[in-house]
XYZ file of C-alpha atoms in Angstrom:
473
model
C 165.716 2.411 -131.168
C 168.015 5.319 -131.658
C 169.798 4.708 -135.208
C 173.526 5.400 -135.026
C 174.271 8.763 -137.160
C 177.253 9.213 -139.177
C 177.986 5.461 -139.853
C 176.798 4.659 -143.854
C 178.605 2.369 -145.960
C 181.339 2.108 -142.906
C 182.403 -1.532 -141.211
C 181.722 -0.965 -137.275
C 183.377 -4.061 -134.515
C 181.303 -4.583 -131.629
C 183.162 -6.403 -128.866
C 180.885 -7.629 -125.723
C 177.244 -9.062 -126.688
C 175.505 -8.595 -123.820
C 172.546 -6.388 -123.481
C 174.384 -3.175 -124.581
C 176.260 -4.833 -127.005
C 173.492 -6.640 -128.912
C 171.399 -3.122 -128.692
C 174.558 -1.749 -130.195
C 174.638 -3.947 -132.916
C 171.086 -3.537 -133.463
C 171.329 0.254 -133.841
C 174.542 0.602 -135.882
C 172.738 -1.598 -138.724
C 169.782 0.663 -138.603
C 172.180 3.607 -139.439
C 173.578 1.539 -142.295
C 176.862 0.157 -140.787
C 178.122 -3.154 -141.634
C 178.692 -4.773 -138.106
C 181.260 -7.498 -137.107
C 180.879 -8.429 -133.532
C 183.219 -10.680 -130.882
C 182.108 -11.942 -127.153
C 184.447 -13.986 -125.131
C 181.835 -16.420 -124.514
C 181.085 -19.351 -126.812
C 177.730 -19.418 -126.205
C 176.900 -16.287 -126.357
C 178.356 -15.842 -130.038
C 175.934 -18.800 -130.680
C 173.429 -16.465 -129.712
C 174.028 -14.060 -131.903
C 175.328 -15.789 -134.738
C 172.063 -17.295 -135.036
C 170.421 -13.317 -134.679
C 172.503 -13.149 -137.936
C 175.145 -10.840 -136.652
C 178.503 -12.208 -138.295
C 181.331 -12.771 -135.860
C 185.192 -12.169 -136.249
C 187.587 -12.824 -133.545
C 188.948 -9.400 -132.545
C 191.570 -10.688 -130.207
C 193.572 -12.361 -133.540
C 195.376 -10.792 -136.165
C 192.919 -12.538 -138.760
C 189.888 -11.263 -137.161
C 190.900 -7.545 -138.484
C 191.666 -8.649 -141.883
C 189.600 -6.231 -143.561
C 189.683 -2.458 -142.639
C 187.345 -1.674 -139.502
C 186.401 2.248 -139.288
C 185.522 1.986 -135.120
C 185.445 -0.387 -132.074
C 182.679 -0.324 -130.309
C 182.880 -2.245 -126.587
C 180.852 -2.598 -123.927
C 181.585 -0.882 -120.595
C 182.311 -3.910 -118.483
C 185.600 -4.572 -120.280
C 188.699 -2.910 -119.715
C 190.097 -0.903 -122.390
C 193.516 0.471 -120.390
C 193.657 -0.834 -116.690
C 194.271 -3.215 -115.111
C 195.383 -4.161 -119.198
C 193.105 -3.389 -122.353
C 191.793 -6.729 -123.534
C 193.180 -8.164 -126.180
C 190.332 -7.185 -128.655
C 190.763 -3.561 -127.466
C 194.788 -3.819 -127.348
C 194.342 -4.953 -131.578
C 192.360 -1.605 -131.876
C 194.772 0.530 -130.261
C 197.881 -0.675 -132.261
C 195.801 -0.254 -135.249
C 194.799 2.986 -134.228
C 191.293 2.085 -134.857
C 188.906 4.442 -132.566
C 187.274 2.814 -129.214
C 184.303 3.886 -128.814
C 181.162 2.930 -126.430
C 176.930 3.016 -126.848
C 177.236 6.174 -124.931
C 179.438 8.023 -127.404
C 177.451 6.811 -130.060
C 174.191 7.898 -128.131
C 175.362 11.460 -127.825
C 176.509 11.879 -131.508
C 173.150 10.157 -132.686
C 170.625 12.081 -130.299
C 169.645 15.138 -132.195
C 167.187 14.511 -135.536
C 166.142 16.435 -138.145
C 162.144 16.555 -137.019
C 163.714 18.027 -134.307
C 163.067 21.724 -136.397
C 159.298 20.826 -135.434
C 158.926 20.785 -131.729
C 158.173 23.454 -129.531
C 160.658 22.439 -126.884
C 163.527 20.528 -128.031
C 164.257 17.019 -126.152
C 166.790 17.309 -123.117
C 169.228 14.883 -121.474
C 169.415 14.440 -117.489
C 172.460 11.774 -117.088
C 173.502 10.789 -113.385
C 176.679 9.892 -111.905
C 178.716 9.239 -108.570
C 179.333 6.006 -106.567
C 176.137 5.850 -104.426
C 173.008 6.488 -105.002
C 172.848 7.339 -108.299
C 170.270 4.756 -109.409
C 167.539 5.782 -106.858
C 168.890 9.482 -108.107
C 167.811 8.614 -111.755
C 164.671 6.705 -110.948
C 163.514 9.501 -108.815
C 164.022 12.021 -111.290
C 162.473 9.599 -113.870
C 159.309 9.162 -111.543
C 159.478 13.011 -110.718
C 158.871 13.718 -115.028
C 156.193 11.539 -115.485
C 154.193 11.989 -112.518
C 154.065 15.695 -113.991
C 153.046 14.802 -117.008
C 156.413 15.300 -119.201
C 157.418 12.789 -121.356
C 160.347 11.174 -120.147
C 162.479 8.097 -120.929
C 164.844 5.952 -118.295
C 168.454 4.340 -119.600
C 172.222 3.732 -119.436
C 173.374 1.634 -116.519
C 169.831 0.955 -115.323
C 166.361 0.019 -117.503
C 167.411 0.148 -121.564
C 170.331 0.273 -123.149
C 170.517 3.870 -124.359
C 170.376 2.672 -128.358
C 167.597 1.259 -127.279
C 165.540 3.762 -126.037
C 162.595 5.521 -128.318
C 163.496 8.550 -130.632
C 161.961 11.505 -128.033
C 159.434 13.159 -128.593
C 158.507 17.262 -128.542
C 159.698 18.498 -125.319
C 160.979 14.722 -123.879
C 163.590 14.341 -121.030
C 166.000 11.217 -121.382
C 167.240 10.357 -117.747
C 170.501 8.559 -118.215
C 172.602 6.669 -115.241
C 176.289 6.447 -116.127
C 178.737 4.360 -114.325
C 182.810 5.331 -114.499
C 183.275 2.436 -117.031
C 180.485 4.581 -119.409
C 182.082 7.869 -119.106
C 185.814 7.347 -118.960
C 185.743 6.122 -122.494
C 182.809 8.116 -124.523
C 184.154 10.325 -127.105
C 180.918 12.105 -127.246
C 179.547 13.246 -123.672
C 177.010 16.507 -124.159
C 174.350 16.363 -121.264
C 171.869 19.066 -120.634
C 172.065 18.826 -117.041
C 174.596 16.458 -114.899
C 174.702 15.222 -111.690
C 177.348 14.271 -109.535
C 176.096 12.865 -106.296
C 179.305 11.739 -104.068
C 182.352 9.736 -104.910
C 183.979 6.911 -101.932
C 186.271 4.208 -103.224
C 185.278 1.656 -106.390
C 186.224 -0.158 -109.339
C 189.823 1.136 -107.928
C 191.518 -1.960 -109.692
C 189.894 -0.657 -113.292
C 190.988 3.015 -112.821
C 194.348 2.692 -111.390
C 193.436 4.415 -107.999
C 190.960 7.155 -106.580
C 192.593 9.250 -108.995
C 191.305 7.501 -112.273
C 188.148 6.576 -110.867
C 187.362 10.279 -110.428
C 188.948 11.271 -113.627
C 186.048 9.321 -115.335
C 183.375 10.546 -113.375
C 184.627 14.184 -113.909
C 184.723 13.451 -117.897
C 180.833 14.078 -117.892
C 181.411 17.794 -116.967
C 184.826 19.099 -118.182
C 183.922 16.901 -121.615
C 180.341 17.358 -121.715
C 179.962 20.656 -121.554
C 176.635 20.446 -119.726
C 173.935 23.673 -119.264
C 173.865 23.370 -115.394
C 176.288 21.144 -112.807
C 174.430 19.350 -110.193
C 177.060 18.618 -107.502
C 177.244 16.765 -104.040
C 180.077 18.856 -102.030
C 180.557 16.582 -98.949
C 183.574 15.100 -100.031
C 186.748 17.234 -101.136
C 186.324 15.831 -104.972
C 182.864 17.403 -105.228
C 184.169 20.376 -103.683
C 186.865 20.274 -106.432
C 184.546 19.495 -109.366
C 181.898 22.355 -108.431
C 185.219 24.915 -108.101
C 186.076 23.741 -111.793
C 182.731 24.105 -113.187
C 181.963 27.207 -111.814
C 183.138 31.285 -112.644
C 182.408 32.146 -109.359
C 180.190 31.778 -105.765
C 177.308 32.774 -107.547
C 177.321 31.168 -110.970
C 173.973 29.374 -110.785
C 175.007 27.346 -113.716
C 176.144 24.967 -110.776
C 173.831 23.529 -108.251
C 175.976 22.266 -105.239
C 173.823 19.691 -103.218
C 174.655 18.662 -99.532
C 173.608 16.931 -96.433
C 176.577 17.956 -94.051
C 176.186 22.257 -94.487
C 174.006 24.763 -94.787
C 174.677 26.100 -98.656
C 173.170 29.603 -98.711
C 176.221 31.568 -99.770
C 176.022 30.361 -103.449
C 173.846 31.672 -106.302
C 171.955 28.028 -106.042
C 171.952 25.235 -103.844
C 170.012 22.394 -102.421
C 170.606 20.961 -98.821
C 169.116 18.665 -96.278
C 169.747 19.017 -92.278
C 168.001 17.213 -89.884
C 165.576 15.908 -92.909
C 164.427 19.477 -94.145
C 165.218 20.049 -97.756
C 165.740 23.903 -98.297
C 166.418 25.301 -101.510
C 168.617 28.560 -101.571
C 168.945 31.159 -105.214
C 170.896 34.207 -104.514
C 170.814 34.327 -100.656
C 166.952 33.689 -100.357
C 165.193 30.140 -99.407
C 162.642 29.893 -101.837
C 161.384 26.019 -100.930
C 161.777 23.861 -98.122
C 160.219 19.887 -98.243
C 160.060 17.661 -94.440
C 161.409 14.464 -96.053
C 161.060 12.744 -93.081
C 157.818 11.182 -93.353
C 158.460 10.198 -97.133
C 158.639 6.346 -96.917
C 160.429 5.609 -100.146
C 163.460 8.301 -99.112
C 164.358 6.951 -96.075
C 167.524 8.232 -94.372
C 170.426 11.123 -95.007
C 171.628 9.125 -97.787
C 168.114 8.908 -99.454
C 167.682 12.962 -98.576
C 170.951 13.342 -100.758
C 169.276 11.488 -103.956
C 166.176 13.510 -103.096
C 168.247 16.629 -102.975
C 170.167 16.005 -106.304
C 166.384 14.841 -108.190
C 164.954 18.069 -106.727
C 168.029 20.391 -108.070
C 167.832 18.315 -111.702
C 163.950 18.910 -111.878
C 163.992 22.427 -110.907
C 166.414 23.003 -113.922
C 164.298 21.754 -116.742
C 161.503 24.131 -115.209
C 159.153 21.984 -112.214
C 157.644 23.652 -109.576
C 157.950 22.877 -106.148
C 155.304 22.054 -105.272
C 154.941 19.432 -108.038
C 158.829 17.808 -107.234
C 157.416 17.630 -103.529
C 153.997 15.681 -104.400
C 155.946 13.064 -106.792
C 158.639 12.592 -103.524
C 155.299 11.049 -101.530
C 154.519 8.742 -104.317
C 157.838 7.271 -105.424
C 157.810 3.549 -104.171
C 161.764 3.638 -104.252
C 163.931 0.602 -105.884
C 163.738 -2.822 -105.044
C 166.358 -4.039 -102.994
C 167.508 -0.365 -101.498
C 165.553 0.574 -98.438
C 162.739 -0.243 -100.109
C 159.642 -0.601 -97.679
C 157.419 -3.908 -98.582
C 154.842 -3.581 -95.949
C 153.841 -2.522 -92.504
C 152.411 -5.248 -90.233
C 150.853 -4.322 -86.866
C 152.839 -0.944 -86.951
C 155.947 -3.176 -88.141
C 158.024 -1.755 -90.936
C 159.549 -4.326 -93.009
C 162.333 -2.572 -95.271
C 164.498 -4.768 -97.850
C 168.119 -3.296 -98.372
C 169.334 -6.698 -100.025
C 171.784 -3.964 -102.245
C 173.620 -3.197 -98.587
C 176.704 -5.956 -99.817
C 179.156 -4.029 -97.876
C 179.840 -1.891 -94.604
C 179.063 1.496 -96.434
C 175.746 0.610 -97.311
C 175.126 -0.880 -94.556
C 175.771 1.747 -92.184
C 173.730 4.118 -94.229
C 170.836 1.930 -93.998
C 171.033 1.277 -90.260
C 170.994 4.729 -89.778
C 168.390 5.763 -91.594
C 165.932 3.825 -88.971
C 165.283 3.272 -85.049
C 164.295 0.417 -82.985
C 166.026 -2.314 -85.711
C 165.257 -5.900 -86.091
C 168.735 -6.390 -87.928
C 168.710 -9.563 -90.541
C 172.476 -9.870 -91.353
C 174.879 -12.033 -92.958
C 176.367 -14.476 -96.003
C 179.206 -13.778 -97.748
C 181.387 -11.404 -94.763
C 183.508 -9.051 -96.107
C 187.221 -8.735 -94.886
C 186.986 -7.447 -90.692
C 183.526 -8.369 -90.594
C 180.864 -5.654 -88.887
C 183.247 -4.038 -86.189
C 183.504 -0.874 -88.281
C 179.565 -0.908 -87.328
C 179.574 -1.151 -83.640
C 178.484 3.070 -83.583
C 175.192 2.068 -84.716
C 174.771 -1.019 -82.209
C 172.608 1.204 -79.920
C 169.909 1.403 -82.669
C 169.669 -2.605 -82.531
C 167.229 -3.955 -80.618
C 167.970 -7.132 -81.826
C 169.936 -8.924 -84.794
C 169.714 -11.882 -86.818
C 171.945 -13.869 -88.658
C 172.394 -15.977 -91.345
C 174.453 -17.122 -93.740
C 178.133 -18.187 -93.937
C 179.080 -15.322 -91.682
C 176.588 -15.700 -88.783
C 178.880 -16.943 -86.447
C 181.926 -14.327 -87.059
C 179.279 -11.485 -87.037
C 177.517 -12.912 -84.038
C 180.930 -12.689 -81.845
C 181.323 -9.091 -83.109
C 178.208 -7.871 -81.836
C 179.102 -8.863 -78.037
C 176.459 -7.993 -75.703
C 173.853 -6.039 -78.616
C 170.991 -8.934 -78.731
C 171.065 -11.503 -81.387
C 170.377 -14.833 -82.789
C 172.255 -16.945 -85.068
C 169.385 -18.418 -87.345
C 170.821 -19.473 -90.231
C 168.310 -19.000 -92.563
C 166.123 -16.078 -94.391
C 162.966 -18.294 -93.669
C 163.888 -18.459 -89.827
C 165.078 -14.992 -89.529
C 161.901 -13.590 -90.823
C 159.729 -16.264 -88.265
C 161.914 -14.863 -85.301
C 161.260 -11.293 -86.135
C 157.896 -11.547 -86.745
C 157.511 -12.937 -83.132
C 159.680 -10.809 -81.513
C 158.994 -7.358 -82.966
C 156.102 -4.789 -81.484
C 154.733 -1.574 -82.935
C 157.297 1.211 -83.473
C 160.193 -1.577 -84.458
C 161.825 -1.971 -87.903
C 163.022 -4.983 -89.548
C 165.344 -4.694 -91.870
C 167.567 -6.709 -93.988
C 170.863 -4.859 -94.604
C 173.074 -8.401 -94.917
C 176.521 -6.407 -94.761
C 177.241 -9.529 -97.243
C 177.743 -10.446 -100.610
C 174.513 -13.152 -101.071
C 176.323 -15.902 -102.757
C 176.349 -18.956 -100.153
C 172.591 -19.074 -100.380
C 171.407 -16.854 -103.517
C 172.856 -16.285 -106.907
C 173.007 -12.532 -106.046
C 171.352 -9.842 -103.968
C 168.151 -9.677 -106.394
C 167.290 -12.989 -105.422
C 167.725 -12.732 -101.480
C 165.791 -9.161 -101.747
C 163.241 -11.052 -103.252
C 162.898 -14.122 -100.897
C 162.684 -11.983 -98.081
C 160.070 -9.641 -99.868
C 158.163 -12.961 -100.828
C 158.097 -14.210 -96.819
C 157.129 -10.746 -95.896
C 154.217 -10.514 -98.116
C 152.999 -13.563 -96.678
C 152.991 -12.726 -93.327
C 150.882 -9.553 -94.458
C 148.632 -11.861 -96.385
C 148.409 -14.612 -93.960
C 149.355 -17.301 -96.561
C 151.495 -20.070 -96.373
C 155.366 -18.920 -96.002
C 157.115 -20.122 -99.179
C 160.467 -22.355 -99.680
């Protein structure tokens, strides 16, 4: 546990209990704060109640009855759009500072027995829409196979008040979502990354232009030593023109998989699945990604491209980013590979919920075996029909089956209904050289509680095809 600096003697609201919230709560009594804490959910204050936190109902008048020096909430809930909840809306009409984990984290990072190590501790944190997770488990995977100490927080793993104090020399790898950084009031990274930005949470931001106004918060706020940013849309572009004094300020690394980048003073791109890295109009490292199985695919080469620029700036060699690239496994649920049967790959992209994903995952492979379906999105699969060719066959389950089944026309497929059946008919059907891959295109809730479970299933029915045991329910 981090302890929260700077709060002694003071009275600190927590609003949201989940697992932020209660590590929140946890670390703000560590640094001496008196904590008062709210959830919307009745159970959940049970919970806590009886982990002796005391409760106070922040969305009533009575609940702030005695002075409160900061409100701490958790990112999930919305502090200005689509309308601060009511908790929040007290706070600002009490003028009370909002504050998140995050903030906290950055103001409570640095420690005294700091004046003891060699190399002080360092903060990676990783943004963007897609990809980012991968992006900070890479980089995560990419420290420790090297032998540097290195902790993994924020949106994925631990909370980040719940990570360990570091250690001499110790990188903290931190994923932040737009809820995360649009409301820290403390945001000082070492080195961010920015890896793309496409259309999300739009509803919470108030447009494309508020959901990129948090994201950019992490640089123009933070301040960071070096810029790590993906130029292949026009707000990347944007961000690295902000952040930079000129073409050949290496204190930004602009990342790509669209252009060749050798006209700035450092860049990393990938064409054609060669990762070349450029400083000052020289190539001085170049990496075939294409046989890496756990970076599958352009969008996996841009994650690759933004680990290698964030490990290169706290000091790895090449060589030593490009050996940890053949050993990371990748996440579960995102083109993750769970076996290869009779030169079959079997690749679980559960996480591919909508068309984007989707797309990138069916073109990150040839010679598909295509299990799709559940929950269809509005206009179904049409917007997929370029990557049709690459289909040898599909099938589909789910609630949307049918609908996706008349928008594939004449590209091969099956209506099967189940995850069970659609893993029986590919298994008979496919031959060496073929990929089967579940990229459902859907949300997973007519048959699983969410896209962790169906992942799973299908990695479980896999597994026992490999194994030869009996297929479980």
């Amino acid at each position: 546990m981090i302890p929260v600096q700077g709060v002694q003697n003071q009275t600190i609201a927590v609003l949201g209990l989940g697992r932020s919230g209660r590590a929140t709560a946890a670390a703000l009594r560590e640094g001496g704060a008196r904590v008062i804490a709210w959830d919307d959910s009745a159970e959940t204050r049970a919970q806590a109640e009886a982990e002796g936190l005391a409760l106070a109902d922040l969305t009533r008048d009575a609940g702030w009855r005695d002075p409160v020096d900061a409100l701490i909430t958790s990112p999930g809930i919305p502090h200005l759009y689509p309308q601060p909840h009511p908790a929040i809306a007290q706070a600002l009409r009490r003028g009370v500072p909002v504050d998140n984990d995050i903030g906290l984290f950055f103001r409570s990072f640095g420690a005294a027995d700091w004046a003891a190590f060699d190399t002080a501790p360092r903060v990676i944190c990783v943004t963007g829409s897609n990809g980012k997770s991968t992006t900070t488990a890479l980089i995560h995977h990419i420290l420790r196979e090297t032998g540097r100490p290195t902790q993994m927080g924020g949106n994925i793993g631990t909370g980040v008040l719940a990570l360990e104090p570091p250690v001499d020399a110790e990188v903290l790898v931190l994923e932040l979502s737009s809820y995360q950084t649009e409301l820290a009031r403390a945001l000082t990274p070492d080195v961010a990354v920015f890896t793309n930005l496409s259309p999300d949470h739009l509803d919470r931001h108030a447009g494309m232009g508020g959901y990129f106004a948090a994201k950019r918060r992490l640089f123009a706020e933070g301040g960071p030593d070096r810029c790590i940013i993906g130029v292949d849309e026009d707000e990347g572009r944007y961000l690295a023109n902000q952040m930079g004094q000129s073409p050949q300020d290496d204190r930004v690394i602009r990342i790509s998989v669209e252009q060749k980048l050798d006209g700035f003073g450092w860049s990393v791109s990938s064409r054609k699945g060669f990762l070349a890295e450029w400083r000052k109009g020289r190539q001085i490292a170049s990496v075939d990604l294409r046989g890496i199985t756990g970076l599958p695919g352009a969008h996996n080469h841009q994650n690759a491209c933004a680990a290698w620029a964030a490990c290169r700036s706290v000091g790895l060699a090449p060589r030593d980013i490009e050996a940890a690239f053949h050993s990371f496994a990748g996440l579960p649920h995102r083109s993750q590979t769970v076996a290869e049967i009779g030169g079959v790959r079997w690749v679980n992209d559960s996480k591919a919920t909508n068309l984007d994903s989707a797309q990138k995952a069916l073109g990150a492979f040839e010679n598909i075996r295509w299990i799709a379906g559940g929950m269809g999105k509005e206009g179904g699969i049409a917007a997929l029909a370029p990557l049709f060719p690459r289909i040898r066959k599909a099938y589909l389950i789910g609630h949307s089956a049918r609908d996706f089944a008349l928008q594939l026309s004449d590209t091969p497929h099956e209506v099967v209904g189940t995850m069970e059946e659609a893993v029986a008919r590919a298994s008979a059907e496919s031959e060496p050289g073929d990929t089967v891959l579940l990229a459902p295109a859907s949300a997973s809730f007519d048959q699983y509680p969410n896209f962790e479970k169906r992942g799973e299933h299908f990695t479980a029915l896999v597994q026992a095809l490999a194994t030869g045991e009996d297929t479980p329910g």
